[in-house]
Amino acid sequence: MVKYILKRLAYMVIVFLILSVLLFCLFKMVPGDPARMMVEGQKMSVSPEKYEMLYQEARARLGLDKPLVIQYFSWFGNMLRGDFGYSSVYRIPVLDLVGPPMRNTVCLNLVYYVILFLITIPLGIKAAVKQNSPFDTTVQVTTIIGISIPSFITALIFIFLFAITLPIFPISGMVTTGAGYTGLRAVIDYLYHLCLPVIVMVFAGLGGLTRYVRGALLDALSLWTMCVRQELRDLERRR
């Protein structure tokens, strides 16, 4: 077991290194010069000599004046330390730029999966236990319909119903603009803005996971039934 875990970890490290090289190469292949973008706004206000000096300083500050191998290891080391560089477009560190969207994505998916599992696992188990019953048939038909509807169509329908026709939920943002809530009220407001996206995601993922749970349990029950029958046959032979 330890050998297997170490082997998998080694594979992960190798894949990570290969992906880092590919990402670095793709970044270098993208048209444009980051150093030029940083000083382009000053081009008309300074002399050509001063502009060139600012450009060279920007290249040195970004490490673009070094060989590509040195640039890669510098970039890789900074990435391991959590330093993802500076956005030349938004003029802020990349970590500050991607931090809030990443936090929202993690929270959204965490709430989504908790609710999805709480619904689909009991539903799939009950459908499998009551196989071929009216309840199972209803679940089967409903899940097929849910799978057949594209998720973007589901999103548009729910936005129209619960944000326009019945303005229950907001359709944008993660906090109420200008509210300035703190403490528990801020948490409730944040969860309130998560409601509509979570409902859409749960509705879109309900069918597939319910059918998966039902099918997996039916396979397990079928295997268990075969084992029980084999045991009974063995007992009969011994008698």
PDB file of C-alpha atoms in Angstrom:
ATOM      1  CA  MET A   1       0.000   0.000   0.000  1.00  0.00           C
ATOM      2  CA  VAL A   2       2.815   2.417   0.904  1.00  0.00           C
ATOM      3  CA  LYS A   3       4.602   1.589  -2.337  1.00  0.00           C
ATOM      4  CA  TYR A   4       1.427   2.216  -4.328  1.00  0.00           C
ATOM      5  CA  ILE A   5       0.830   5.575  -2.629  1.00  0.00           C
ATOM      6  CA  LEU A   6       4.426   6.675  -3.234  1.00  0.00           C
ATOM      7  CA  LYS A   7       4.156   5.641  -6.882  1.00  0.00           C
ATOM      8  CA  ARG A   8       0.937   7.650  -7.329  1.00  0.00           C
ATOM      9  CA  LEU A   9       2.517  10.670  -5.643  1.00  0.00           C
ATOM     10  CA  ALA A  10       5.521  10.389  -7.964  1.00  0.00           C
ATOM     11  CA  TYR A  11       3.178  10.294 -10.980  1.00  0.00           C
ATOM     12  CA  MET A  12       1.398  13.391  -9.687  1.00  0.00           C
ATOM     13  CA  VAL A  13       4.687  15.272  -9.302  1.00  0.00           C
ATOM     14  CA  ILE A  14       5.791  14.300 -12.815  1.00  0.00           C
ATOM     15  CA  VAL A  15       2.443  15.345 -14.328  1.00  0.00           C
ATOM     16  CA  PHE A  16       2.586  18.616 -12.389  1.00  0.00           C
ATOM     17  CA  LEU A  17       6.072  19.373 -13.700  1.00  0.00           C
ATOM     18  CA  ILE A  18       5.086  18.560 -17.286  1.00  0.00           C
ATOM     19  CA  LEU A  19       1.991  20.768 -17.027  1.00  0.00           C
ATOM     20  CA  SER A  20       4.048  23.609 -15.574  1.00  0.00           C
ATOM     21  CA  VAL A  21       6.450  23.466 -18.522  1.00  0.00           C
ATOM     22  CA  LEU A  22       3.557  23.407 -21.001  1.00  0.00           C
ATOM     23  CA  LEU A  23       1.832  26.343 -19.281  1.00  0.00           C
ATOM     24  CA  PHE A  24       5.057  28.336 -19.252  1.00  0.00           C
ATOM     25  CA  CYS A  25       5.617  27.661 -22.954  1.00  0.00           C
ATOM     26  CA  LEU A  26       2.027  28.617 -23.796  1.00  0.00           C
ATOM     27  CA  PHE A  27       2.408  31.825 -21.815  1.00  0.00           C
ATOM     28  CA  LYS A  28       5.549  32.694 -23.761  1.00  0.00           C
ATOM     29  CA  MET A  29       3.780  31.978 -27.055  1.00  0.00           C
ATOM     30  CA  VAL A  30       0.974  34.446 -26.311  1.00  0.00           C
ATOM     31  CA  PRO A  31       1.426  37.613 -28.431  1.00  0.00           C
ATOM     32  CA  GLY A  32       2.358  40.764 -26.531  1.00  0.00           C
ATOM     33  CA  ASP A  33       5.062  42.018 -24.209  1.00  0.00           C
ATOM     34  CA  PRO A  34       4.088  42.381 -20.521  1.00  0.00           C
ATOM     35  CA  ALA A  35       6.844  44.904 -19.910  1.00  0.00           C
ATOM     36  CA  ARG A  36       5.695  46.959 -22.892  1.00  0.00           C
ATOM     37  CA  MET A  37       2.120  46.897 -21.601  1.00  0.00           C
ATOM     38  CA  MET A  38       3.240  48.199 -18.212  1.00  0.00           C
ATOM     39  CA  VAL A  39       4.911  51.317 -19.627  1.00  0.00           C
ATOM     40  CA  GLU A  40       2.799  51.900 -22.746  1.00  0.00           C
ATOM     41  CA  GLY A  41       0.698  54.532 -20.992  1.00  0.00           C
ATOM     42  CA  GLN A  42       3.764  56.732 -20.452  1.00  0.00           C
ATOM     43  CA  LYS A  43       4.948  56.628 -24.051  1.00  0.00           C
ATOM     44  CA  MET A  44       3.447  59.974 -25.040  1.00  0.00           C
ATOM     45  CA  SER A  45       4.486  61.828 -21.878  1.00  0.00           C
ATOM     46  CA  VAL A  46       8.211  61.041 -21.812  1.00  0.00           C
ATOM     47  CA  SER A  47      11.085  61.221 -24.258  1.00  0.00           C
ATOM     48  CA  PRO A  48      11.985  58.150 -26.346  1.00  0.00           C
ATOM     49  CA  GLU A  49      15.164  57.683 -24.289  1.00  0.00           C
ATOM     50  CA  LYS A  50      13.238  57.824 -21.009  1.00  0.00           C
ATOM     51  CA  TYR A  51      10.579  55.474 -22.391  1.00  0.00           C
ATOM     52  CA  GLU A  52      13.238  52.947 -23.424  1.00  0.00           C
ATOM     53  CA  MET A  53      14.819  53.183 -19.975  1.00  0.00           C
ATOM     54  CA  LEU A  54      11.443  52.581 -18.307  1.00  0.00           C
ATOM     55  CA  TYR A  55      10.850  49.647 -20.629  1.00  0.00           C
ATOM     56  CA  GLN A  56      14.209  48.048 -19.764  1.00  0.00           C
ATOM     57  CA  GLU A  57      13.532  48.587 -16.055  1.00  0.00           C
ATOM     58  CA  ALA A  58      10.169  46.876 -16.433  1.00  0.00           C
ATOM     59  CA  ARG A  59      11.809  43.944 -18.212  1.00  0.00           C
ATOM     60  CA  ALA A  60      14.360  43.636 -15.419  1.00  0.00           C
ATOM     61  CA  ARG A  61      11.644  43.886 -12.751  1.00  0.00           C
ATOM     62  CA  LEU A  62       9.649  41.105 -14.436  1.00  0.00           C
ATOM     63  CA  GLY A  63      12.766  39.000 -15.055  1.00  0.00           C
ATOM     64  CA  LEU A  64      12.286  39.055 -18.823  1.00  0.00           C
ATOM     65  CA  ASP A  65      15.921  39.999 -19.407  1.00  0.00           C
ATOM     66  CA  LYS A  66      17.073  36.584 -18.149  1.00  0.00           C
ATOM     67  CA  PRO A  67      17.332  33.338 -20.170  1.00  0.00           C
ATOM     68  CA  LEU A  68      14.155  31.315 -20.570  1.00  0.00           C
ATOM     69  CA  VAL A  69      15.407  28.533 -18.280  1.00  0.00           C
ATOM     70  CA  ILE A  70      16.052  31.022 -15.468  1.00  0.00           C
ATOM     71  CA  GLN A  71      12.651  32.617 -16.118  1.00  0.00           C
ATOM     72  CA  TYR A  72      10.950  29.230 -15.822  1.00  0.00           C
ATOM     73  CA  PHE A  73      12.574  28.296 -12.511  1.00  0.00           C
ATOM     74  CA  SER A  74      11.925  31.782 -11.132  1.00  0.00           C
ATOM     75  CA  TRP A  75       8.272  31.560 -12.190  1.00  0.00           C
ATOM     76  CA  PHE A  76       7.938  28.025 -10.815  1.00  0.00           C
ATOM     77  CA  GLY A  77       9.479  28.980  -7.477  1.00  0.00           C
ATOM     78  CA  ASN A  78       7.223  32.013  -7.139  1.00  0.00           C
ATOM     79  CA  MET A  79       4.188  29.861  -7.959  1.00  0.00           C
ATOM     80  CA  LEU A  80       5.084  27.360  -5.213  1.00  0.00           C
ATOM     81  CA  ARG A  81       5.281  30.258  -2.745  1.00  0.00           C
ATOM     82  CA  GLY A  82       1.845  31.512  -3.800  1.00  0.00           C
ATOM     83  CA  ASP A  83       3.177  34.470  -5.767  1.00  0.00           C
ATOM     84  CA  PHE A  84       1.379  34.386  -9.129  1.00  0.00           C
ATOM     85  CA  GLY A  85       2.702  37.674 -10.374  1.00  0.00           C
ATOM     86  CA  TYR A  86       1.189  41.047 -11.166  1.00  0.00           C
ATOM     87  CA  SER A  87      -1.691  41.742 -13.553  1.00  0.00           C
ATOM     88  CA  SER A  88      -0.587  44.312 -16.120  1.00  0.00           C
ATOM     89  CA  VAL A  89      -4.232  44.877 -17.089  1.00  0.00           C
ATOM     90  CA  TYR A  90      -5.837  45.410 -13.661  1.00  0.00           C
ATOM     91  CA  ARG A  91      -2.664  46.727 -11.979  1.00  0.00           C
ATOM     92  CA  ILE A  92      -3.050  44.465  -8.937  1.00  0.00           C
ATOM     93  CA  PRO A  93      -1.430  41.170  -7.829  1.00  0.00           C
ATOM     94  CA  VAL A  94      -2.913  38.155  -9.581  1.00  0.00           C
ATOM     95  CA  LEU A  95      -3.690  36.496  -6.238  1.00  0.00           C
ATOM     96  CA  ASP A  96      -5.846  39.469  -5.243  1.00  0.00           C
ATOM     97  CA  LEU A  97      -7.546  39.304  -8.636  1.00  0.00           C
ATOM     98  CA  VAL A  98      -8.464  35.607  -8.577  1.00  0.00           C
ATOM     99  CA  GLY A  99      -8.960  35.310  -4.814  1.00  0.00           C
ATOM    100  CA  PRO A 100     -12.597  36.518  -4.515  1.00  0.00           C
ATOM    101  CA  PRO A 101     -13.863  34.567  -7.580  1.00  0.00           C
ATOM    102  CA  MET A 102     -12.047  31.464  -6.342  1.00  0.00           C
ATOM    103  CA  ARG A 103     -13.586  31.816  -2.891  1.00  0.00           C
ATOM    104  CA  ASN A 104     -17.047  32.212  -4.417  1.00  0.00           C
ATOM    105  CA  THR A 105     -16.492  29.158  -6.631  1.00  0.00           C
ATOM    106  CA  VAL A 106     -15.381  27.004  -3.703  1.00  0.00           C
ATOM    107  CA  CYS A 107     -18.344  28.078  -1.554  1.00  0.00           C
ATOM    108  CA  LEU A 108     -20.792  27.565  -4.418  1.00  0.00           C
ATOM    109  CA  ASN A 109     -19.544  24.057  -5.175  1.00  0.00           C
ATOM    110  CA  LEU A 110     -19.370  23.098  -1.499  1.00  0.00           C
ATOM    111  CA  VAL A 111     -23.012  24.035  -0.885  1.00  0.00           C
ATOM    112  CA  TYR A 112     -24.037  22.483  -4.205  1.00  0.00           C
ATOM    113  CA  TYR A 113     -22.449  19.084  -3.543  1.00  0.00           C
ATOM    114  CA  VAL A 114     -23.741  18.876   0.030  1.00  0.00           C
ATOM    115  CA  ILE A 115     -27.322  19.532  -1.094  1.00  0.00           C
ATOM    116  CA  LEU A 116     -26.970  17.316  -4.176  1.00  0.00           C
ATOM    117  CA  PHE A 117     -25.734  14.328  -2.158  1.00  0.00           C
ATOM    118  CA  LEU A 118     -28.387  14.826   0.515  1.00  0.00           C
ATOM    119  CA  ILE A 119     -31.082  14.569  -2.184  1.00  0.00           C
ATOM    120  CA  THR A 120     -29.735  12.087  -4.723  1.00  0.00           C
ATOM    121  CA  ILE A 121     -28.328   9.394  -2.426  1.00  0.00           C
ATOM    122  CA  PRO A 122     -31.606   8.729  -0.511  1.00  0.00           C
ATOM    123  CA  LEU A 123     -33.598   9.154  -3.727  1.00  0.00           C
ATOM    124  CA  GLY A 124     -31.415   6.714  -5.670  1.00  0.00           C
ATOM    125  CA  ILE A 125     -31.445   4.184  -2.826  1.00  0.00           C
ATOM    126  CA  LYS A 126     -35.224   4.281  -2.500  1.00  0.00           C
ATOM    127  CA  ALA A 127     -35.668   3.964  -6.281  1.00  0.00           C
ATOM    128  CA  ALA A 128     -33.367   0.932  -6.336  1.00  0.00           C
ATOM    129  CA  VAL A 129     -35.068  -0.746  -3.373  1.00  0.00           C
ATOM    130  CA  LYS A 130     -38.497  -0.137  -4.959  1.00  0.00           C
ATOM    131  CA  GLN A 131     -37.373  -1.209  -8.429  1.00  0.00           C
ATOM    132  CA  ASN A 132     -40.144  -1.225 -11.077  1.00  0.00           C
ATOM    133  CA  SER A 133     -42.607   0.366  -8.653  1.00  0.00           C
ATOM    134  CA  PRO A 134     -44.591   3.524  -9.535  1.00  0.00           C
ATOM    135  CA  PHE A 135     -42.128   5.525  -7.425  1.00  0.00           C
ATOM    136  CA  ASP A 136     -39.156   4.112  -9.350  1.00  0.00           C
ATOM    137  CA  THR A 137     -40.881   4.765 -12.681  1.00  0.00           C
ATOM    138  CA  THR A 138     -41.613   8.362 -11.685  1.00  0.00           C
ATOM    139  CA  VAL A 139     -37.980   8.892 -10.657  1.00  0.00           C
ATOM    140  CA  GLN A 140     -36.738   7.332 -13.891  1.00  0.00           C
ATOM    141  CA  VAL A 141     -38.934   9.506 -16.098  1.00  0.00           C
ATOM    142  CA  THR A 142     -38.174  12.664 -14.129  1.00  0.00           C
ATOM    143  CA  THR A 143     -34.426  12.103 -14.189  1.00  0.00           C
ATOM    144  CA  ILE A 144     -34.441  11.419 -17.936  1.00  0.00           C
ATOM    145  CA  ILE A 145     -36.254  14.705 -18.490  1.00  0.00           C
ATOM    146  CA  GLY A 146     -33.767  16.474 -16.222  1.00  0.00           C
ATOM    147  CA  ILE A 147     -30.798  15.014 -18.095  1.00  0.00           C
ATOM    148  CA  SER A 148     -32.325  15.900 -21.474  1.00  0.00           C
ATOM    149  CA  ILE A 149     -32.657  19.619 -20.685  1.00  0.00           C
ATOM    150  CA  PRO A 150     -29.374  21.540 -21.211  1.00  0.00           C
ATOM    151  CA  SER A 151     -28.124  23.287 -18.092  1.00  0.00           C
ATOM    152  CA  PHE A 152     -28.122  26.733 -19.736  1.00  0.00           C
ATOM    153  CA  ILE A 153     -31.813  26.283 -20.621  1.00  0.00           C
ATOM    154  CA  THR A 154     -32.505  25.335 -17.012  1.00  0.00           C
ATOM    155  CA  ALA A 155     -30.646  28.429 -15.841  1.00  0.00           C
ATOM    156  CA  LEU A 156     -32.634  30.723 -18.145  1.00  0.00           C
ATOM    157  CA  ILE A 157     -35.939  29.192 -17.029  1.00  0.00           C
ATOM    158  CA  PHE A 158     -35.119  29.564 -13.336  1.00  0.00           C
ATOM    159  CA  ILE A 159     -33.895  33.141 -13.820  1.00  0.00           C
ATOM    160  CA  PHE A 160     -37.114  34.003 -15.615  1.00  0.00           C
ATOM    161  CA  LEU A 161     -39.290  32.344 -12.969  1.00  0.00           C
ATOM    162  CA  PHE A 162     -37.529  33.282  -9.722  1.00  0.00           C
ATOM    163  CA  ALA A 163     -35.726  36.518 -10.594  1.00  0.00           C
ATOM    164  CA  ILE A 164     -38.051  38.231 -13.099  1.00  0.00           C
ATOM    165  CA  THR A 165     -41.590  36.838 -12.864  1.00  0.00           C
ATOM    166  CA  LEU A 166     -41.308  36.234  -9.113  1.00  0.00           C
ATOM    167  CA  PRO A 167     -38.412  38.467  -8.002  1.00  0.00           C
ATOM    168  CA  ILE A 168     -37.366  36.232  -5.126  1.00  0.00           C
ATOM    169  CA  PHE A 169     -33.635  35.911  -5.788  1.00  0.00           C
ATOM    170  CA  PRO A 170     -31.033  38.313  -7.234  1.00  0.00           C
ATOM    171  CA  ILE A 171     -29.500  37.432 -10.590  1.00  0.00           C
ATOM    172  CA  SER A 172     -26.033  38.909 -10.038  1.00  0.00           C
ATOM    173  CA  GLY A 173     -23.512  39.701  -7.355  1.00  0.00           C
ATOM    174  CA  MET A 174     -22.638  37.928  -4.128  1.00  0.00           C
ATOM    175  CA  VAL A 175     -23.679  40.646  -1.659  1.00  0.00           C
ATOM    176  CA  THR A 176     -26.410  43.269  -1.556  1.00  0.00           C
ATOM    177  CA  THR A 177     -24.971  46.437  -3.057  1.00  0.00           C
ATOM    178  CA  GLY A 178     -24.536  49.203  -0.491  1.00  0.00           C
ATOM    179  CA  ALA A 179     -25.913  47.132   2.405  1.00  0.00           C
ATOM    180  CA  GLY A 180     -22.658  46.861   4.332  1.00  0.00           C
ATOM    181  CA  TYR A 181     -23.815  43.898   6.428  1.00  0.00           C
ATOM    182  CA  THR A 182     -21.496  42.391   9.037  1.00  0.00           C
ATOM    183  CA  GLY A 183     -21.419  39.231  11.113  1.00  0.00           C
ATOM    184  CA  LEU A 184     -24.258  36.740  10.808  1.00  0.00           C
ATOM    185  CA  ARG A 185     -26.313  39.108   8.648  1.00  0.00           C
ATOM    186  CA  ALA A 186     -23.497  39.204   6.095  1.00  0.00           C
ATOM    187  CA  VAL A 187     -23.338  35.381   6.018  1.00  0.00           C
ATOM    188  CA  ILE A 188     -27.109  35.153   5.494  1.00  0.00           C
ATOM    189  CA  ASP A 189     -26.922  37.736   2.698  1.00  0.00           C
ATOM    190  CA  TYR A 190     -24.078  35.798   1.049  1.00  0.00           C
ATOM    191  CA  LEU A 191     -26.033  32.511   1.219  1.00  0.00           C
ATOM    192  CA  TYR A 192     -29.117  34.296  -0.134  1.00  0.00           C
ATOM    193  CA  HIS A 193     -27.170  35.288  -3.251  1.00  0.00           C
ATOM    194  CA  LEU A 194     -25.980  31.670  -3.592  1.00  0.00           C
ATOM    195  CA  CYS A 195     -29.534  30.288  -3.620  1.00  0.00           C
ATOM    196  CA  LEU A 196     -30.422  30.684  -7.293  1.00  0.00           C
ATOM    197  CA  PRO A 197     -27.123  29.337  -8.702  1.00  0.00           C
ATOM    198  CA  VAL A 198     -27.251  26.397  -6.282  1.00  0.00           C
ATOM    199  CA  ILE A 199     -30.874  25.593  -7.188  1.00  0.00           C
ATOM    200  CA  VAL A 200     -30.021  25.624 -10.901  1.00  0.00           C
ATOM    201  CA  MET A 201     -26.935  23.440 -10.409  1.00  0.00           C
ATOM    202  CA  VAL A 202     -28.782  20.947  -8.183  1.00  0.00           C
ATOM    203  CA  PHE A 203     -31.658  20.669 -10.648  1.00  0.00           C
ATOM    204  CA  ALA A 204     -29.212  20.146 -13.525  1.00  0.00           C
ATOM    205  CA  GLY A 205     -27.169  17.510 -11.674  1.00  0.00           C
ATOM    206  CA  LEU A 206     -30.053  15.717  -9.984  1.00  0.00           C
ATOM    207  CA  GLY A 207     -30.884  13.327 -12.791  1.00  0.00           C
ATOM    208  CA  GLY A 208     -27.433  11.997 -13.565  1.00  0.00           C
ATOM    209  CA  LEU A 209     -26.330  11.337  -9.988  1.00  0.00           C
ATOM    210  CA  THR A 210     -29.682   9.825  -8.960  1.00  0.00           C
ATOM    211  CA  ARG A 211     -29.514   7.357 -11.839  1.00  0.00           C
ATOM    212  CA  TYR A 212     -25.884   6.585 -10.997  1.00  0.00           C
ATOM    213  CA  VAL A 213     -26.713   5.841  -7.340  1.00  0.00           C
ATOM    214  CA  ARG A 214     -29.694   3.723  -8.373  1.00  0.00           C
ATOM    215  CA  GLY A 215     -27.655   1.750 -10.899  1.00  0.00           C
ATOM    216  CA  ALA A 216     -24.742   1.217  -8.508  1.00  0.00           C
ATOM    217  CA  LEU A 217     -27.049  -0.016  -5.758  1.00  0.00           C
ATOM    218  CA  LEU A 218     -28.889  -2.341  -8.148  1.00  0.00           C
ATOM    219  CA  ASP A 219     -25.546  -3.831  -9.213  1.00  0.00           C
ATOM    220  CA  ALA A 220     -24.585  -4.293  -5.560  1.00  0.00           C
ATOM    221  CA  LEU A 221     -27.940  -5.862  -4.727  1.00  0.00           C
ATOM    222  CA  SER A 222     -27.702  -8.165  -7.746  1.00  0.00           C
ATOM    223  CA  LEU A 223     -24.218  -9.301  -6.718  1.00  0.00           C
ATOM    224  CA  TRP A 224     -25.359  -9.794  -3.129  1.00  0.00           C
ATOM    225  CA  THR A 225     -28.351 -11.842  -4.313  1.00  0.00           C
ATOM    226  CA  MET A 226     -26.097 -14.050  -6.433  1.00  0.00           C
ATOM    227  CA  CYS A 227     -23.786 -14.629  -3.476  1.00  0.00           C
ATOM    228  CA  VAL A 228     -26.702 -15.520  -1.187  1.00  0.00           C
ATOM    229  CA  ARG A 229     -28.108 -17.951  -3.738  1.00  0.00           C
ATOM    230  CA  GLN A 230     -24.700 -19.546  -4.168  1.00  0.00           C
ATOM    231  CA  GLU A 231     -24.386 -19.950  -0.405  1.00  0.00           C
ATOM    232  CA  LEU A 232     -27.838 -21.529  -0.238  1.00  0.00           C
ATOM    233  CA  ARG A 233     -26.929 -23.957  -3.015  1.00  0.00           C
ATOM    234  CA  ASP A 234     -23.734 -24.871  -1.215  1.00  0.00           C
ATOM    235  CA  LEU A 235     -25.686 -25.514   1.976  1.00  0.00           C
ATOM    236  CA  GLU A 236     -28.126 -27.724   0.075  1.00  0.00           C
ATOM    237  CA  ARG A 237     -25.264 -29.794  -1.368  1.00  0.00           C
ATOM    238  CA  ARG A 238     -23.729 -30.299   2.078  1.00  0.00           C
ATOM    239  CA  ARG A 239     -27.019 -31.661   3.371  1.00  0.00           C
TER     240      ARG A 239
END
